[in-house]
XYZ file of C-alpha atoms in Angstrom:
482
model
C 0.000 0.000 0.000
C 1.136 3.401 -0.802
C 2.021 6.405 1.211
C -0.068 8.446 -0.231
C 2.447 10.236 -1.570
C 1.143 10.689 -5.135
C -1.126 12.638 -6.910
C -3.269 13.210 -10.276
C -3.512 16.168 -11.408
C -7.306 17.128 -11.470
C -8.586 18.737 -14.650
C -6.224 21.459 -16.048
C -4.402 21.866 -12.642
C -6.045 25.191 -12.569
C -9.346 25.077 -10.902
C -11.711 22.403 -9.876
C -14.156 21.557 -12.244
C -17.935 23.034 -11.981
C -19.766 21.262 -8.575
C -16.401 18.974 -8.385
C -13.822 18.910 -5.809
C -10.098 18.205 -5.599
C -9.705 14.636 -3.986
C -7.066 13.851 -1.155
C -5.365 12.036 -4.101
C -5.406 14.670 -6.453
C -3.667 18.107 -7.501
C -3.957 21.114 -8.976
C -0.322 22.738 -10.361
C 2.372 23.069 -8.259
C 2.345 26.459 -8.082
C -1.059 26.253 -7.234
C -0.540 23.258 -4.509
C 2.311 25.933 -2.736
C -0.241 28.733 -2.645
C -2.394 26.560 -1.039
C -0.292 25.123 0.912
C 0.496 29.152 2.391
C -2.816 29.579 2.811
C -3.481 27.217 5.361
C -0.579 28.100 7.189
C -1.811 31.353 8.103
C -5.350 29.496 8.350
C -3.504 27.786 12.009
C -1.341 30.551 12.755
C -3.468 32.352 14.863
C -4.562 29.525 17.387
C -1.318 27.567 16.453
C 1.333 30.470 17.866
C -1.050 31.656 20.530
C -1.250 28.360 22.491
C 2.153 27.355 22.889
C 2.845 31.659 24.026
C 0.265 30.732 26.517
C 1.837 27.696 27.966
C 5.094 29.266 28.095
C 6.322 27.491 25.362
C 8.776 27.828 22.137
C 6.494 29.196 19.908
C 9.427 28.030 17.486
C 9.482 24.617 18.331
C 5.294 24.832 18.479
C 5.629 25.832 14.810
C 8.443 23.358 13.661
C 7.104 20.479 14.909
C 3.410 21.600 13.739
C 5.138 20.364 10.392
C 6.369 17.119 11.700
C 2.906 16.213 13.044
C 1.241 17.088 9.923
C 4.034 15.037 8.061
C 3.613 11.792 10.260
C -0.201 12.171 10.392
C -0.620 12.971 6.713
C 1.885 9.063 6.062
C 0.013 6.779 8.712
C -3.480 7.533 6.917
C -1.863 7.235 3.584
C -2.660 10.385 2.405
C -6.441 9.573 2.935
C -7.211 12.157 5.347
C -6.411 15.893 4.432
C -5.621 18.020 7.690
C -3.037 20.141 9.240
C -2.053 18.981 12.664
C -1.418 22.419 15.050
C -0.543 23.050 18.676
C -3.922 22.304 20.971
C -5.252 25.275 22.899
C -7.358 22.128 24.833
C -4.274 22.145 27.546
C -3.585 25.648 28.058
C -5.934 25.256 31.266
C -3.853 22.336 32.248
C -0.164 24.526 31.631
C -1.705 27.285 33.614
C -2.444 25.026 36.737
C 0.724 23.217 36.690
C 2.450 25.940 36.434
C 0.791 27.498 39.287
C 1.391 24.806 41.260
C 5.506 25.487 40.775
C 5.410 22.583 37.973
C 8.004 24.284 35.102
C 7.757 23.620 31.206
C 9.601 20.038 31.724
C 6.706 19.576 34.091
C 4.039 20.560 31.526
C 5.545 19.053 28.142
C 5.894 15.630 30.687
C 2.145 15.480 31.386
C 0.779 16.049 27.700
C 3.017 13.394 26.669
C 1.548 10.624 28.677
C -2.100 12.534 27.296
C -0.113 11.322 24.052
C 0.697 8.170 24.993
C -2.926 7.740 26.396
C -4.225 8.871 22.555
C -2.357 6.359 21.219
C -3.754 3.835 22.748
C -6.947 4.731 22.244
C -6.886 5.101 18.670
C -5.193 1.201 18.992
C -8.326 0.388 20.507
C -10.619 2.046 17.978
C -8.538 0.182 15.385
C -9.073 -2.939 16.993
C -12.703 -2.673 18.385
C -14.731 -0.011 16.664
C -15.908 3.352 17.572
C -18.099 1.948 19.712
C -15.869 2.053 22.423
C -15.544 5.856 22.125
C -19.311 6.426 22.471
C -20.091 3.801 24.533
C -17.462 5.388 27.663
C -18.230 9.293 26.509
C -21.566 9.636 25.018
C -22.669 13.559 24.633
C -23.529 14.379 27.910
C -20.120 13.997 29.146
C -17.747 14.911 26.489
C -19.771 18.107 26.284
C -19.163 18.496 29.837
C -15.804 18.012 29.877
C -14.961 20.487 26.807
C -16.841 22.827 28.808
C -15.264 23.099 32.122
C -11.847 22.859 29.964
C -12.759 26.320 28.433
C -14.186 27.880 31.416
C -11.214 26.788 33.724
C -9.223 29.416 31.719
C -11.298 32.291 32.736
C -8.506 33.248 35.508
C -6.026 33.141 33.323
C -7.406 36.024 31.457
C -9.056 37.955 34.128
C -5.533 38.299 36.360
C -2.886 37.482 33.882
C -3.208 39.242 30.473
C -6.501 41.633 30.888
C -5.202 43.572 33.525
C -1.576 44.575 31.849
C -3.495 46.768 29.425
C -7.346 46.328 29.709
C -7.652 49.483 26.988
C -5.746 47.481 24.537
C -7.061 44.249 25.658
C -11.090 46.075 25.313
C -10.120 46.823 21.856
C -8.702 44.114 21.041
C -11.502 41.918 21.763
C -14.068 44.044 20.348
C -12.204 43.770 16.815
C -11.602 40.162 16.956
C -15.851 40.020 18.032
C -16.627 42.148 14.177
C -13.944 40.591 12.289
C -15.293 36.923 13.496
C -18.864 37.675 12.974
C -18.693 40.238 9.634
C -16.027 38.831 7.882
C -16.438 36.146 5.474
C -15.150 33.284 3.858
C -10.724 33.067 4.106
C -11.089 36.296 6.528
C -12.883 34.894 8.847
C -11.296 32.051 9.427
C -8.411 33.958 10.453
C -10.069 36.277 12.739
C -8.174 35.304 15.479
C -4.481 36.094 13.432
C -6.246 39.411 12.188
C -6.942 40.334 16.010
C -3.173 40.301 16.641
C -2.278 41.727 14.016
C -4.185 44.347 15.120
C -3.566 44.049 18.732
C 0.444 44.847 17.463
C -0.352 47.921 15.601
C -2.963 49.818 18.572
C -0.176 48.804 21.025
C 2.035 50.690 19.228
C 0.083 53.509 18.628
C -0.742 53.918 22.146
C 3.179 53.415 23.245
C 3.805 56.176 20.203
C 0.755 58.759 21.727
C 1.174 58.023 25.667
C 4.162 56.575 26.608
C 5.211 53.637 29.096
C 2.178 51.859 30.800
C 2.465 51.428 34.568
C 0.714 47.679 35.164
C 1.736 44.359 35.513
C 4.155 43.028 33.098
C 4.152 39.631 31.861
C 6.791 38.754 34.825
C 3.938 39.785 37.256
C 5.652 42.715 38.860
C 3.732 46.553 38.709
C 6.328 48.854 36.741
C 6.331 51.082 33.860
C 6.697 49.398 30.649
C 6.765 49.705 27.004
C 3.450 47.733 25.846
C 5.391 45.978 22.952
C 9.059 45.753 23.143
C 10.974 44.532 19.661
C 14.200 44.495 21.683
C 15.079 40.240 21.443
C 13.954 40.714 17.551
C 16.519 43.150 16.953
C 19.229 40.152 18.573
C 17.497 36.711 17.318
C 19.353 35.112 14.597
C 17.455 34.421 11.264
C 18.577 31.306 11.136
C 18.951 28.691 13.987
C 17.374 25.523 15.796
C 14.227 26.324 18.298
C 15.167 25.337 22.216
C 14.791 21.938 23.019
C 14.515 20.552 26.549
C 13.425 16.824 27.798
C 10.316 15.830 29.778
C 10.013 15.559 33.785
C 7.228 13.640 34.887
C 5.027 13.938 38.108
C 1.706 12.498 39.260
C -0.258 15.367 40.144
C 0.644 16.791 36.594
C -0.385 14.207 34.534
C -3.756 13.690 36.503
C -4.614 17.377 35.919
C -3.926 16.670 32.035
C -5.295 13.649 31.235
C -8.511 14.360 31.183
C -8.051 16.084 28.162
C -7.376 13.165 26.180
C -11.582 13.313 26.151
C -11.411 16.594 24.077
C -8.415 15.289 21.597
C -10.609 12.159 21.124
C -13.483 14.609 20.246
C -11.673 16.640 18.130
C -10.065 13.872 15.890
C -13.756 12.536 15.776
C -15.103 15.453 14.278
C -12.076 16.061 11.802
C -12.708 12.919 10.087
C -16.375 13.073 10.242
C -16.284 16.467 8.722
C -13.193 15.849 6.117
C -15.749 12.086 5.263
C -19.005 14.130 4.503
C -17.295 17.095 2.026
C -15.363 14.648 -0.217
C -17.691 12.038 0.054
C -15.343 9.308 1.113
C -16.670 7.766 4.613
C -13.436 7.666 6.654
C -14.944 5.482 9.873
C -12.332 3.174 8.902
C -9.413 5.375 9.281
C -10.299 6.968 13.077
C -8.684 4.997 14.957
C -5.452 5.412 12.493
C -6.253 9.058 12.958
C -6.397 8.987 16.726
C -2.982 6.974 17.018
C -1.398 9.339 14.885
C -2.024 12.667 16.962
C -1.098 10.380 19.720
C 2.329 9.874 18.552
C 3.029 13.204 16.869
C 2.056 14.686 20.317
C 4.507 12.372 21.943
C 7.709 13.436 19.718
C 6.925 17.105 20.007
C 6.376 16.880 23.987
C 9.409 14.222 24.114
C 11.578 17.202 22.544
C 9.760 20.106 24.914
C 7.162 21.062 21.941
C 3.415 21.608 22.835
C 1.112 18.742 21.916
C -0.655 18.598 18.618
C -4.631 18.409 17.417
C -6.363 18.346 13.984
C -7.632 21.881 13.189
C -10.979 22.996 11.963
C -10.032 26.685 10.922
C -8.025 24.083 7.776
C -11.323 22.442 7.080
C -12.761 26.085 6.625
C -10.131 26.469 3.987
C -11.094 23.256 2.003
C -14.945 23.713 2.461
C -13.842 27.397 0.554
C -11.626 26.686 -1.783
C -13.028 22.840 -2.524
C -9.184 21.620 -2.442
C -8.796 18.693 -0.091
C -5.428 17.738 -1.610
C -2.741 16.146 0.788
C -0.262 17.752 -1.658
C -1.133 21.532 -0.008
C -0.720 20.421 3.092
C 2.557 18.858 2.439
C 3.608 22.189 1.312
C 2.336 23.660 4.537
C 3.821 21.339 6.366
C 7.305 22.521 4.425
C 6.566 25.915 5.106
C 6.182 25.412 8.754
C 9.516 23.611 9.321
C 11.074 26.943 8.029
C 9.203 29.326 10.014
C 10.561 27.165 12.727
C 14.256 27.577 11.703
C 13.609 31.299 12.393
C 14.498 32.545 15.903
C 13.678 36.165 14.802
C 9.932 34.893 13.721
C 9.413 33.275 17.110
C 11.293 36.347 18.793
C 7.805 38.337 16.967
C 5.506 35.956 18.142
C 6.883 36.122 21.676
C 6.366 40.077 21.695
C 3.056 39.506 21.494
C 1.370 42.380 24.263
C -0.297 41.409 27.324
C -3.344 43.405 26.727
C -3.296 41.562 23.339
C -3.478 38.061 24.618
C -6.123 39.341 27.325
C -8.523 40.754 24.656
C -8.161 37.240 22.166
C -8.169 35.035 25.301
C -11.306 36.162 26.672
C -13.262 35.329 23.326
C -11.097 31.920 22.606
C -11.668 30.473 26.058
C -15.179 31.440 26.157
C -15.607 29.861 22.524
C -13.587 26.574 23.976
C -16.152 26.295 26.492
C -19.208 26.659 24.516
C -18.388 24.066 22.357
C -19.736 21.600 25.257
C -22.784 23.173 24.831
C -22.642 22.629 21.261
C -22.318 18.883 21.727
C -25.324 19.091 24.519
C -27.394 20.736 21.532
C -26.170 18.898 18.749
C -27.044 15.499 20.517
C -30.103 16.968 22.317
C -28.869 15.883 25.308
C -31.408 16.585 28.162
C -30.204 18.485 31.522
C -33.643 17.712 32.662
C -32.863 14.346 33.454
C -31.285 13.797 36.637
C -28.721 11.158 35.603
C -27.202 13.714 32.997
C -27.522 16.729 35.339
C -26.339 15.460 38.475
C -23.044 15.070 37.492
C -22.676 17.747 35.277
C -23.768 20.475 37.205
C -21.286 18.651 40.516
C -18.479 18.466 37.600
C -18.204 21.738 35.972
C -18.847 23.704 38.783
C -15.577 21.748 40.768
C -13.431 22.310 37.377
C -14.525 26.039 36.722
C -14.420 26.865 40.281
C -11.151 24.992 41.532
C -12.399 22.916 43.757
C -9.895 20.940 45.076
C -9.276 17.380 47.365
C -6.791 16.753 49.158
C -5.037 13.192 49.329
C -2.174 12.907 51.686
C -0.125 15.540 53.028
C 1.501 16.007 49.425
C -1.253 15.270 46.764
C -3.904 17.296 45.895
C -6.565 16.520 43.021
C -8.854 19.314 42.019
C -9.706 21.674 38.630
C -9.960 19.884 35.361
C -8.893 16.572 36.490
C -10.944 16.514 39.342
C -14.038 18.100 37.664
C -13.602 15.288 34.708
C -13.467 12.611 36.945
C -16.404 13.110 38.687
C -19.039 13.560 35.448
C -16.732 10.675 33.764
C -17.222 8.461 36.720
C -20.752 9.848 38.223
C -22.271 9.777 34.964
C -21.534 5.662 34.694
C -22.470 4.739 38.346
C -25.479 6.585 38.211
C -26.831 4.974 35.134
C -25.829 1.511 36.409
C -27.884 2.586 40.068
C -30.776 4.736 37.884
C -34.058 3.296 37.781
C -35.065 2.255 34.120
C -37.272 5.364 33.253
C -34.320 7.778 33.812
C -32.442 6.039 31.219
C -35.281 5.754 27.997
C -33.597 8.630 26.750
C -31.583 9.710 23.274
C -28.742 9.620 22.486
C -27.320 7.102 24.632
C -24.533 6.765 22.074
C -22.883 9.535 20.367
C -23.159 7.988 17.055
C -21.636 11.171 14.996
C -18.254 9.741 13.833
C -19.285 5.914 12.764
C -22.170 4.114 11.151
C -21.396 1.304 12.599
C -24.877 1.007 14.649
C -26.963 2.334 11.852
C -29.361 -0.419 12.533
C -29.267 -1.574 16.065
C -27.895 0.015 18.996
C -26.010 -1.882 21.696
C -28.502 -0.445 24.344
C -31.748 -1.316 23.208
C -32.127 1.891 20.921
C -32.365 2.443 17.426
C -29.193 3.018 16.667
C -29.279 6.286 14.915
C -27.863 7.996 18.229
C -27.631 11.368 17.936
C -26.219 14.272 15.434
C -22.234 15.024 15.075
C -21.509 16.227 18.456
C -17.898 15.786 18.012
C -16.010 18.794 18.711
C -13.446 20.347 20.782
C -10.954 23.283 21.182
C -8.553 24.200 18.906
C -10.788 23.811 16.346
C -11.328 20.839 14.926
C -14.169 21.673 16.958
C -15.785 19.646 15.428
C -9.998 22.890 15.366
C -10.368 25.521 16.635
């Protein structure tokens, strides 16, 4: 079997034909295949440099091995499944409480890459036993829960990290990423959240220009005055060079407060193929769990080297569903393109410059959008909060995870936030269904039956099968990005 390393040319190479589309296995011109290829490299740059900034990553390193993901992920489906693989904004919750609990970035890049290790196996599983398995241990109900309290977890981060080292900036900042995601169309909006930094960058330089220094909190945390964007490590970064590397350290309480987002990767990857399946009209159940395994292990290297974990993105669906090129050839040429933005310490020396206020204005629209998306998935599935069995431990869950609950084990372990929230919808959401009383469970979707037809027929739990709608989605977009 190949690769999926070649590819027809479709038509004249210039532009799909009338109501056709470019297949995975096909190509327009070269030229053409670059340009697109460009195009949906600035399509991830927004979320894609933004996440790894927020964990206190290389934004380098985030970029480089964006590439490498897309590479491996783009070779173990044999070029079957078109998608660009970018850094997940799903564990910038999990960063920011590890961090605040003294962890450092060895800590952080060590707990995603057991997450990875854990989404490897899973997609093993899939491969081996069906999607079933996915639905059957997260139907709706919970994975919209956990995407939730994942999103809303963040809210701290913005209100007392970013918003108050320049709430003017970060005010209009968020109001123009607000228009340009809701009045812009097509390409532009899809980018909305690269256009807000963009101009994030210029306003803070206006305002440095018209009124000086800012006294506030810097991005070290101390009150001083400060220039609002400060160009001075561009002027010193090389052109040319390797991004910082640095090994994983691994502790308990870490990886407990990230793993439960291996829920919203699963979700995520779900969606992607799903979506990627309907609009070329090549059903892709088959290739999940191969999908799955491969974010696994691309998030493992890039964590194994100190590189943010990856996730398929949905802003690159936005770009095929436009253009109607889902070519594997363009996003070998982004991939290309990506590995050289990484060789640049004076690009990542840019994205690191990135404002305070800037990051508090796109963060409080991102996070909020990360959290809504479990509401999404409640909608999309009609899942019903009336029902005690699905409200019980969703309203006990998200309130822990948003409100940082915490319990305490021992004199030295403490589980609480995210992992704790997860834990308790995961695991209250089963043993109450197995102690519920029969009428509390007649209810649909049981199964979130959005990424497989396996069940089209007969459900495992007495249904119909059908289940519900999509409800796969997630963060960073493939949202199922973002």
């Amino acid at each position: 079997m190949g690769l999926g390393v070649r590819w027809t040319v479709h038509g004249d190479g210039r532009n799909p034909a009338p109501g056709a589309v470019v297949r995975p296995d096909e190509r327009l011109s070269w030229p053409r295949t670059v340009g697109l290829g460009a195009q949906h490299v600035v399509a991830m740059f927004g979320a894609s440099f933004v996440a790894p900034v927020l964990m206190g990553l290389d934004p380098n390193l985030a970029i480089m091995m964006s590439g490498v993901a897309t590479v491996i992920f783009l070779l173990a489906t044999r070029g079957r499944v078109p998608s660009y693989l970018g850094c997940s904004l799903s564990f910038v919750g999990v960063a920011a409480v590890i961090r605040a609990q003294g962890g450092t970035s060895a800590t952080v890049t060590g707990a995603v890459l057991v997450v990875g290790v854990a989404l490897f196996l899973i997609g093993l599983a899939v491969q081996r036993f069906g999607a079933r398995i996915i639905h059957a241990a997260m139907p709706p109900v919970v994975t919209g829960a956990v995407v939730m309290l994942i999103g809303f977890n963040l809210a701290p981060v913005t209100a007392r990290t970013y918003w108050p080292q320049d709430q003017w900036v970060a005010l209009l900042t968020m109001l123009f990423t607000g228009l340009a995601v809701v009045c812009l169309r097509g390409f532009w909006s899809r980018i909305a959240i690269f256009l807000g930094l963009v101009f994030g960058y210029a306003v803070s330089w206006v305002f440095d220009r018209a009124f000086g220094m800012i006294h506030s909190v810097n991005g070290a945390g101390r009150v001083t005055d400060h220039w609002r964007l400060d160009f001075s490590a561009v002027g010193s970064a090389d052109w040319i060079g390797l991004p910082s590397f640095h090994g994983p350290t691994f502790q308990l309480s870490a990886v407990l407060v990230a793993l439960p987002v291996v829920i919203a990767l699963v979700a995520e990857n779900a969606g992607h193929v799903k979506a990627v399946g309907e609009m070329t009209g090549d059903p892709l159940d088959d290739k999940l769990g191969t999908a799955i395994s491969a974010d696994g292990a691309a998030s493992v290297l890039s964590t194994a080297l100190g590189g943010p974990p990856n996730t398929t993105y949905s802003e690159n669906i936005g770009v095929m569903a436009a253009t109607r090129v889902y070519s594997t050839a363009a996003y070998w040429a982004a991939a290309g393109f990506a590995l050289l933005f990484g060789l640049c310490p004076k690009f990542g020396a840019v994205v690191a410059a990135i404002p305070g206020g800037v990051l508090g204005g796109i963060t409080v629209i991102l996070y909020g959008m990360i959290g809504l998306l479990g509401a999404q998935i409640w909608v999309h599935n009609k899942v019903d909060l009336r029902n005690p069995l699905n409200l019980v431990p969703v309203a006990a869950g998200i309130i822990i995870g948003i409100g940082g609950v915490s319990l305490r084990l021992g004199s030295h372990f403490e589980l609480g936030g995210i992992a704790l929230g997860t834990i308790v919808v995961l695991t209250g959401y089963h043993v109450l269904r197995a102690l519920a009383p029969a009428h509390l469970k007649e209810q649909r979707p049981l199964l979130d039956a959005g990424t497989s037809a396996y069940d089209r027929t007969s459900g495992t739990d007495g249904t119909d099968g059908r289940g519900g709608a999509d409800g796969a989605g997630g963060p960073d977009g493939a949202d199922g990005q973002p």
